């Protein structure tokens, strides 16, 4: 089985699904945000506040480029990682690109309890989710496999991903 990279908007379940996938496949799990926080010794929110989004995107690209050579890995990316073509270009050859999707309402419900997503710290987060999602949709749609997570939990999503990859690889 090839490496798997999970893409998709904030709150679509990448972290939870990534954990299950890595356990089921015996693959190492890496999260780009966690990797950036470990390297920078601070939080994503602090990086956005002090250095701005562009600096964060540079860090994200550097992490993805470095990790793209890994083997037997599941990589969970931040919701904006798809925006830079260089990120997905680095992964497209050796990784199956999976995108998790959900409606803006589901995303709001899943993200509203925490304040660790700087882009959603606005007066009207639902409106912001809709705007960002509309802009990003074409980037998310470039994935090899797209799975909607509104109605199904992380275990079923992980099983569906494995089944879909097996199906593609057995052709
Ligand atoms: C972002 C998503 C976040 C994090 C940062 C920016 C985005 O990751 O990388 O706050 O631009 O959508 P999650 O998708 O894991 O929440």
PDB file of C-alpha atoms and ligand atoms in Angstrom:
ATOM      1  CA  UNK A   1       0.000   0.000   0.000  1.00  0.00           C
ATOM      2  CA  UNK A   2       1.267   3.467  -0.908  1.00  0.00           C
ATOM      3  CA  UNK A   3       1.649   6.269   1.654  1.00  0.00           C
ATOM      4  CA  UNK A   4      -1.519   8.204   2.401  1.00  0.00           C
ATOM      5  CA  UNK A   5      -1.867  11.957   2.768  1.00  0.00           C
ATOM      6  CA  UNK A   6      -5.060  13.309   4.300  1.00  0.00           C
ATOM      7  CA  UNK A   7      -6.193  16.700   3.054  1.00  0.00           C
ATOM      8  CA  UNK A   8      -9.433  18.600   3.622  1.00  0.00           C
ATOM      9  CA  UNK A   9     -10.891  21.558   5.419  1.00  0.00           C
ATOM     10  CA  UNK A  10     -10.503  22.117   9.158  1.00  0.00           C
ATOM     11  CA  UNK A  11     -12.896  19.908  11.104  1.00  0.00           C
ATOM     12  CA  UNK A  12     -13.344  17.234   8.446  1.00  0.00           C
ATOM     13  CA  UNK A  13     -11.731  14.566  10.664  1.00  0.00           C
ATOM     14  CA  UNK A  14      -8.160  14.303   9.326  1.00  0.00           C
ATOM     15  CA  UNK A  15      -6.558  13.862  12.754  1.00  0.00           C
ATOM     16  CA  UNK A  16      -9.001  11.225  14.026  1.00  0.00           C
ATOM     17  CA  UNK A  17      -9.015   9.311  10.728  1.00  0.00           C
ATOM     18  CA  UNK A  18      -5.215   9.535  10.460  1.00  0.00           C
ATOM     19  CA  UNK A  19      -4.791   7.872  13.869  1.00  0.00           C
ATOM     20  CA  UNK A  20      -7.032   4.950  12.935  1.00  0.00           C
ATOM     21  CA  UNK A  21      -5.503   4.542   9.476  1.00  0.00           C
ATOM     22  CA  UNK A  22      -1.957   4.475  10.836  1.00  0.00           C
ATOM     23  CA  UNK A  23      -2.931   1.874  13.458  1.00  0.00           C
ATOM     24  CA  UNK A  24      -4.742  -0.322  10.954  1.00  0.00           C
ATOM     25  CA  UNK A  25      -1.906  -0.222   8.406  1.00  0.00           C
ATOM     26  CA  UNK A  26       1.028  -0.191  10.832  1.00  0.00           C
ATOM     27  CA  UNK A  27       2.168   3.076   9.231  1.00  0.00           C
ATOM     28  CA  UNK A  28       3.791   5.977  11.081  1.00  0.00           C
ATOM     29  CA  UNK A  29       1.456   8.962  11.612  1.00  0.00           C
ATOM     30  CA  UNK A  30       2.710  12.501  11.073  1.00  0.00           C
ATOM     31  CA  UNK A  31       0.727  15.701  11.392  1.00  0.00           C
ATOM     32  CA  UNK A  32       2.139  18.767   9.619  1.00  0.00           C
ATOM     33  CA  UNK A  33       0.772  21.197  12.241  1.00  0.00           C
ATOM     34  CA  UNK A  34       2.208  19.144  15.122  1.00  0.00           C
ATOM     35  CA  UNK A  35       5.536  18.957  13.282  1.00  0.00           C
ATOM     36  CA  UNK A  36       5.602  22.748  12.821  1.00  0.00           C
ATOM     37  CA  UNK A  37       4.719  23.309  16.498  1.00  0.00           C
ATOM     38  CA  UNK A  38       7.469  20.915  17.563  1.00  0.00           C
ATOM     39  CA  UNK A  39      10.073  22.582  15.339  1.00  0.00           C
ATOM     40  CA  UNK A  40       9.062  26.141  16.225  1.00  0.00           C
ATOM     41  CA  UNK A  41       8.463  25.286  19.896  1.00  0.00           C
ATOM     42  CA  UNK A  42       5.195  27.235  19.873  1.00  0.00           C
ATOM     43  CA  UNK A  43       1.561  26.978  18.768  1.00  0.00           C
ATOM     44  CA  UNK A  44       0.066  27.514  15.302  1.00  0.00           C
ATOM     45  CA  UNK A  45      -1.974  30.401  16.760  1.00  0.00           C
ATOM     46  CA  UNK A  46       1.187  32.088  18.030  1.00  0.00           C
ATOM     47  CA  UNK A  47       2.881  31.668  14.631  1.00  0.00           C
ATOM     48  CA  UNK A  48      -0.128  33.257  12.862  1.00  0.00           C
ATOM     49  CA  UNK A  49      -0.250  36.112  15.402  1.00  0.00           C
ATOM     50  CA  UNK A  50       3.452  36.934  15.447  1.00  0.00           C
ATOM     51  CA  UNK A  51       4.631  36.054  11.938  1.00  0.00           C
ATOM     52  CA  UNK A  52       1.450  35.937   9.824  1.00  0.00           C
ATOM     53  CA  UNK A  53      -0.141  33.366   7.540  1.00  0.00           C
ATOM     54  CA  UNK A  54       2.482  33.621   4.760  1.00  0.00           C
ATOM     55  CA  UNK A  55       5.282  32.655   7.171  1.00  0.00           C
ATOM     56  CA  UNK A  56       3.174  29.731   8.399  1.00  0.00           C
ATOM     57  CA  UNK A  57       2.611  28.573   4.784  1.00  0.00           C
ATOM     58  CA  UNK A  58       6.386  28.626   4.176  1.00  0.00           C
ATOM     59  CA  UNK A  59       6.911  26.425   7.252  1.00  0.00           C
ATOM     60  CA  UNK A  60       4.132  24.103   6.083  1.00  0.00           C
ATOM     61  CA  UNK A  61       5.700  23.736   2.614  1.00  0.00           C
ATOM     62  CA  UNK A  62       9.136  23.045   4.106  1.00  0.00           C
ATOM     63  CA  UNK A  63       7.705  20.317   6.380  1.00  0.00           C
ATOM     64  CA  UNK A  64       5.774  18.683   3.513  1.00  0.00           C
ATOM     65  CA  UNK A  65       8.831  18.720   1.248  1.00  0.00           C
ATOM     66  CA  UNK A  66      10.964  17.132   3.958  1.00  0.00           C
ATOM     67  CA  UNK A  67       8.377  14.466   4.843  1.00  0.00           C
ATOM     68  CA  UNK A  68       7.465  13.631   1.244  1.00  0.00           C
ATOM     69  CA  UNK A  69      10.299  11.074   1.015  1.00  0.00           C
ATOM     70  CA  UNK A  70       8.958   8.985   3.892  1.00  0.00           C
ATOM     71  CA  UNK A  71       7.805   5.378   3.476  1.00  0.00           C
ATOM     72  CA  UNK A  72       4.860   3.589   5.141  1.00  0.00           C
ATOM     73  CA  UNK A  73       3.416   6.826   6.449  1.00  0.00           C
ATOM     74  CA  UNK A  74       0.089   8.573   6.943  1.00  0.00           C
ATOM     75  CA  UNK A  75       0.437  12.342   6.737  1.00  0.00           C
ATOM     76  CA  UNK A  76      -2.313  14.537   8.108  1.00  0.00           C
ATOM     77  CA  UNK A  77      -2.084  18.061   6.667  1.00  0.00           C
ATOM     78  CA  UNK A  78      -3.529  21.414   7.712  1.00  0.00           C
ATOM     79  CA  UNK A  79      -6.623  22.524   5.811  1.00  0.00           C
ATOM     80  CA  UNK A  80      -4.715  25.046   3.707  1.00  0.00           C
ATOM     81  CA  UNK A  81      -1.868  22.778   2.625  1.00  0.00           C
ATOM     82  CA  UNK A  82      -3.537  22.069  -0.732  1.00  0.00           C
ATOM     83  CA  UNK A  83      -3.326  25.723  -1.751  1.00  0.00           C
ATOM     84  CA  UNK A  84       0.311  25.684  -2.833  1.00  0.00           C
ATOM     85  CA  UNK A  85       0.771  23.496  -5.917  1.00  0.00           C
ATOM     86  CA  UNK A  86       4.355  22.704  -4.838  1.00  0.00           C
ATOM     87  CA  UNK A  87       2.979  20.892  -1.754  1.00  0.00           C
ATOM     88  CA  UNK A  88       0.755  18.508  -3.661  1.00  0.00           C
ATOM     89  CA  UNK A  89       3.328  18.136  -6.468  1.00  0.00           C
ATOM     90  CA  UNK A  90       5.835  16.876  -3.883  1.00  0.00           C
ATOM     91  CA  UNK A  91       3.351  14.207  -2.743  1.00  0.00           C
ATOM     92  CA  UNK A  92       1.525  13.182  -5.892  1.00  0.00           C
ATOM     93  CA  UNK A  93       4.044  10.552  -7.052  1.00  0.00           C
ATOM     94  CA  UNK A  94       4.413   8.388  -3.943  1.00  0.00           C
ATOM     95  CA  UNK A  95       1.315   9.249  -1.911  1.00  0.00           C
ATOM     96  CA  UNK A  96      -2.382   8.576  -2.375  1.00  0.00           C
ATOM     97  CA  UNK A  97      -4.044  11.956  -1.865  1.00  0.00           C
ATOM     98  CA  UNK A  98      -7.248  11.568   0.136  1.00  0.00           C
ATOM     99  CA  UNK A  99      -9.559  14.500   0.797  1.00  0.00           C
ATOM    100  CA  UNK A 100     -12.103  14.479   3.628  1.00  0.00           C
ATOM    101  CA  UNK A 101     -15.146  16.687   3.073  1.00  0.00           C
ATOM    102  CA  UNK A 102     -18.041  17.998   5.182  1.00  0.00           C
ATOM    103  CA  UNK A 103     -20.643  20.752   5.019  1.00  0.00           C
ATOM    104  CA  UNK A 104     -19.869  24.191   6.530  1.00  0.00           C
ATOM    105  CA  UNK A 105     -22.481  23.500   9.250  1.00  0.00           C
ATOM    106  CA  UNK A 106     -20.757  20.249  10.283  1.00  0.00           C
ATOM    107  CA  UNK A 107     -17.397  22.003  10.244  1.00  0.00           C
ATOM    108  CA  UNK A 108     -18.698  24.799  12.461  1.00  0.00           C
ATOM    109  CA  UNK A 109     -20.131  22.268  14.918  1.00  0.00           C
ATOM    110  CA  UNK A 110     -16.837  20.368  15.080  1.00  0.00           C
ATOM    111  CA  UNK A 111     -14.587  23.412  15.389  1.00  0.00           C
ATOM    112  CA  UNK A 112     -16.558  25.900  17.495  1.00  0.00           C
ATOM    113  CA  UNK A 113     -15.567  24.478  20.884  1.00  0.00           C
ATOM    114  CA  UNK A 114     -11.856  25.193  20.425  1.00  0.00           C
ATOM    115  CA  UNK A 115     -10.061  28.466  19.704  1.00  0.00           C
ATOM    116  CA  UNK A 116      -6.944  26.929  18.180  1.00  0.00           C
ATOM    117  CA  UNK A 117      -7.791  27.763  14.570  1.00  0.00           C
ATOM    118  CA  UNK A 118      -6.704  31.342  13.952  1.00  0.00           C
ATOM    119  CA  UNK A 119      -8.564  31.654  10.634  1.00  0.00           C
ATOM    120  CA  UNK A 120     -11.899  30.989  12.365  1.00  0.00           C
ATOM    121  CA  UNK A 121     -11.480  33.518  15.197  1.00  0.00           C
ATOM    122  CA  UNK A 122     -13.883  35.974  13.544  1.00  0.00           C
ATOM    123  CA  UNK A 123     -17.332  37.395  14.348  1.00  0.00           C
ATOM    124  CA  UNK A 124     -19.128  35.097  11.889  1.00  0.00           C
ATOM    125  CA  UNK A 125     -17.183  31.810  11.609  1.00  0.00           C
ATOM    126  CA  UNK A 126     -19.871  30.075   9.487  1.00  0.00           C
ATOM    127  CA  UNK A 127     -19.599  32.800   6.853  1.00  0.00           C
ATOM    128  CA  UNK A 128     -15.794  32.540   6.985  1.00  0.00           C
ATOM    129  CA  UNK A 129     -15.941  28.748   6.577  1.00  0.00           C
ATOM    130  CA  UNK A 130     -18.210  29.164   3.536  1.00  0.00           C
ATOM    131  CA  UNK A 131     -15.885  31.747   1.938  1.00  0.00           C
ATOM    132  CA  UNK A 132     -12.711  29.745   2.524  1.00  0.00           C
ATOM    133  CA  UNK A 133     -14.379  26.510   1.397  1.00  0.00           C
ATOM    134  CA  UNK A 134     -15.687  28.059  -1.825  1.00  0.00           C
ATOM    135  CA  UNK A 135     -12.221  29.347  -2.660  1.00  0.00           C
ATOM    136  CA  UNK A 136     -10.493  26.067  -1.787  1.00  0.00           C
ATOM    137  CA  UNK A 137     -12.972  23.628  -3.322  1.00  0.00           C
ATOM    138  CA  UNK A 138     -11.120  23.271  -6.667  1.00  0.00           C
ATOM    139  CA  UNK A 139      -7.902  22.490  -4.795  1.00  0.00           C
ATOM    140  CA  UNK A 140      -9.551  19.840  -2.615  1.00  0.00           C
ATOM    141  CA  UNK A 141     -11.165  18.290  -5.676  1.00  0.00           C
ATOM    142  CA  UNK A 142      -7.766  17.392  -7.143  1.00  0.00           C
ATOM    143  CA  UNK A 143      -7.465  14.518  -4.617  1.00  0.00           C
ATOM    144  CA  UNK A 144      -7.360  10.879  -5.787  1.00  0.00           C
ATOM    145  CA  UNK A 145     -10.118   9.914  -3.339  1.00  0.00           C
ATOM    146  CA  UNK A 146     -12.767  12.172  -1.761  1.00  0.00           C
ATOM    147  CA  UNK A 147     -14.867  11.009   1.191  1.00  0.00           C
ATOM    148  CA  UNK A 148     -17.692  12.887   2.861  1.00  0.00           C
ATOM    149  CA  UNK A 149     -17.572  12.650   6.645  1.00  0.00           C
ATOM    150  CA  UNK A 150     -20.864  14.347   7.588  1.00  0.00           C
ATOM    151  CA  UNK A 151     -22.684  11.136   8.386  1.00  0.00           C
ATOM    152  CA  UNK A 152     -19.925   8.610   9.094  1.00  0.00           C
ATOM    153  CA  UNK A 153     -17.475   8.345  11.990  1.00  0.00           C
ATOM    154  CA  UNK A 154     -13.658   8.112  11.745  1.00  0.00           C
ATOM    155  CA  UNK A 155     -13.534   4.293  11.907  1.00  0.00           C
ATOM    156  CA  UNK A 156     -15.866   3.864   8.924  1.00  0.00           C
ATOM    157  CA  UNK A 157     -14.038   6.629   7.042  1.00  0.00           C
ATOM    158  CA  UNK A 158     -10.692   4.867   7.598  1.00  0.00           C
ATOM    159  CA  UNK A 159     -12.164   1.530   6.438  1.00  0.00           C
ATOM    160  CA  UNK A 160     -13.613   3.195   3.344  1.00  0.00           C
ATOM    161  CA  UNK A 161     -10.228   4.753   2.503  1.00  0.00           C
ATOM    162  CA  UNK A 162      -8.446   1.394   2.778  1.00  0.00           C
ATOM    163  CA  UNK A 163     -11.118  -0.317   0.647  1.00  0.00           C
ATOM    164  CA  UNK A 164     -10.930   2.396  -2.034  1.00  0.00           C
ATOM    165  CA  UNK A 165      -7.114   2.261  -2.185  1.00  0.00           C
ATOM    166  CA  UNK A 166      -7.119  -1.552  -2.390  1.00  0.00           C
ATOM    167  CA  UNK A 167      -9.646  -1.328  -5.210  1.00  0.00           C
ATOM    168  CA  UNK A 168      -7.512   1.164  -7.181  1.00  0.00           C
ATOM    169  CA  UNK A 169      -4.263  -0.752  -6.547  1.00  0.00           C
ATOM    170  CA  UNK A 170      -5.726  -4.104  -7.607  1.00  0.00           C
ATOM    171  CA  UNK A 171      -6.705  -2.795 -11.052  1.00  0.00           C
TER     172      UNK A 171
HETATM  173  C1  LIG B   1      -5.569  25.838   8.507  1.00  0.00           C
HETATM  174  C2  LIG B   1      -5.904  24.642   9.119  1.00  0.00           C
HETATM  175  C3  LIG B   1      -5.316  24.211  10.390  1.00  0.00           C
HETATM  176  C4  LIG B   1      -3.923  24.843  10.569  1.00  0.00           C
HETATM  177  C5  LIG B   1      -3.987  26.326  10.418  1.00  0.00           C
HETATM  178  C6  LIG B   1      -4.519  26.748   9.049  1.00  0.00           C
HETATM  179  C7  LIG B   1      -6.250  26.214   7.244  1.00  0.00           C
HETATM  180  O1  LIG B   1      -5.192  22.795  10.424  1.00  0.00           O
HETATM  181  O2  LIG B   1      -3.014  24.305   9.652  1.00  0.00           O
HETATM  182  O3  LIG B   1      -4.806  26.834  11.453  1.00  0.00           O
HETATM  183  O4  LIG B   1      -5.747  27.120   6.550  1.00  0.00           O
HETATM  184  O5  LIG B   1      -7.285  25.603   6.919  1.00  0.00           O
HETATM  185  P1  LIG B   1      -6.457  21.776  10.567  1.00  0.00           P
HETATM  186  O6  LIG B   1      -7.062  21.633   9.206  1.00  0.00           O
HETATM  187  O7  LIG B   1      -5.833  20.504  11.029  1.00  0.00           O
HETATM  188  O8  LIG B   1      -7.392  22.369  11.563  1.00  0.00           O
END
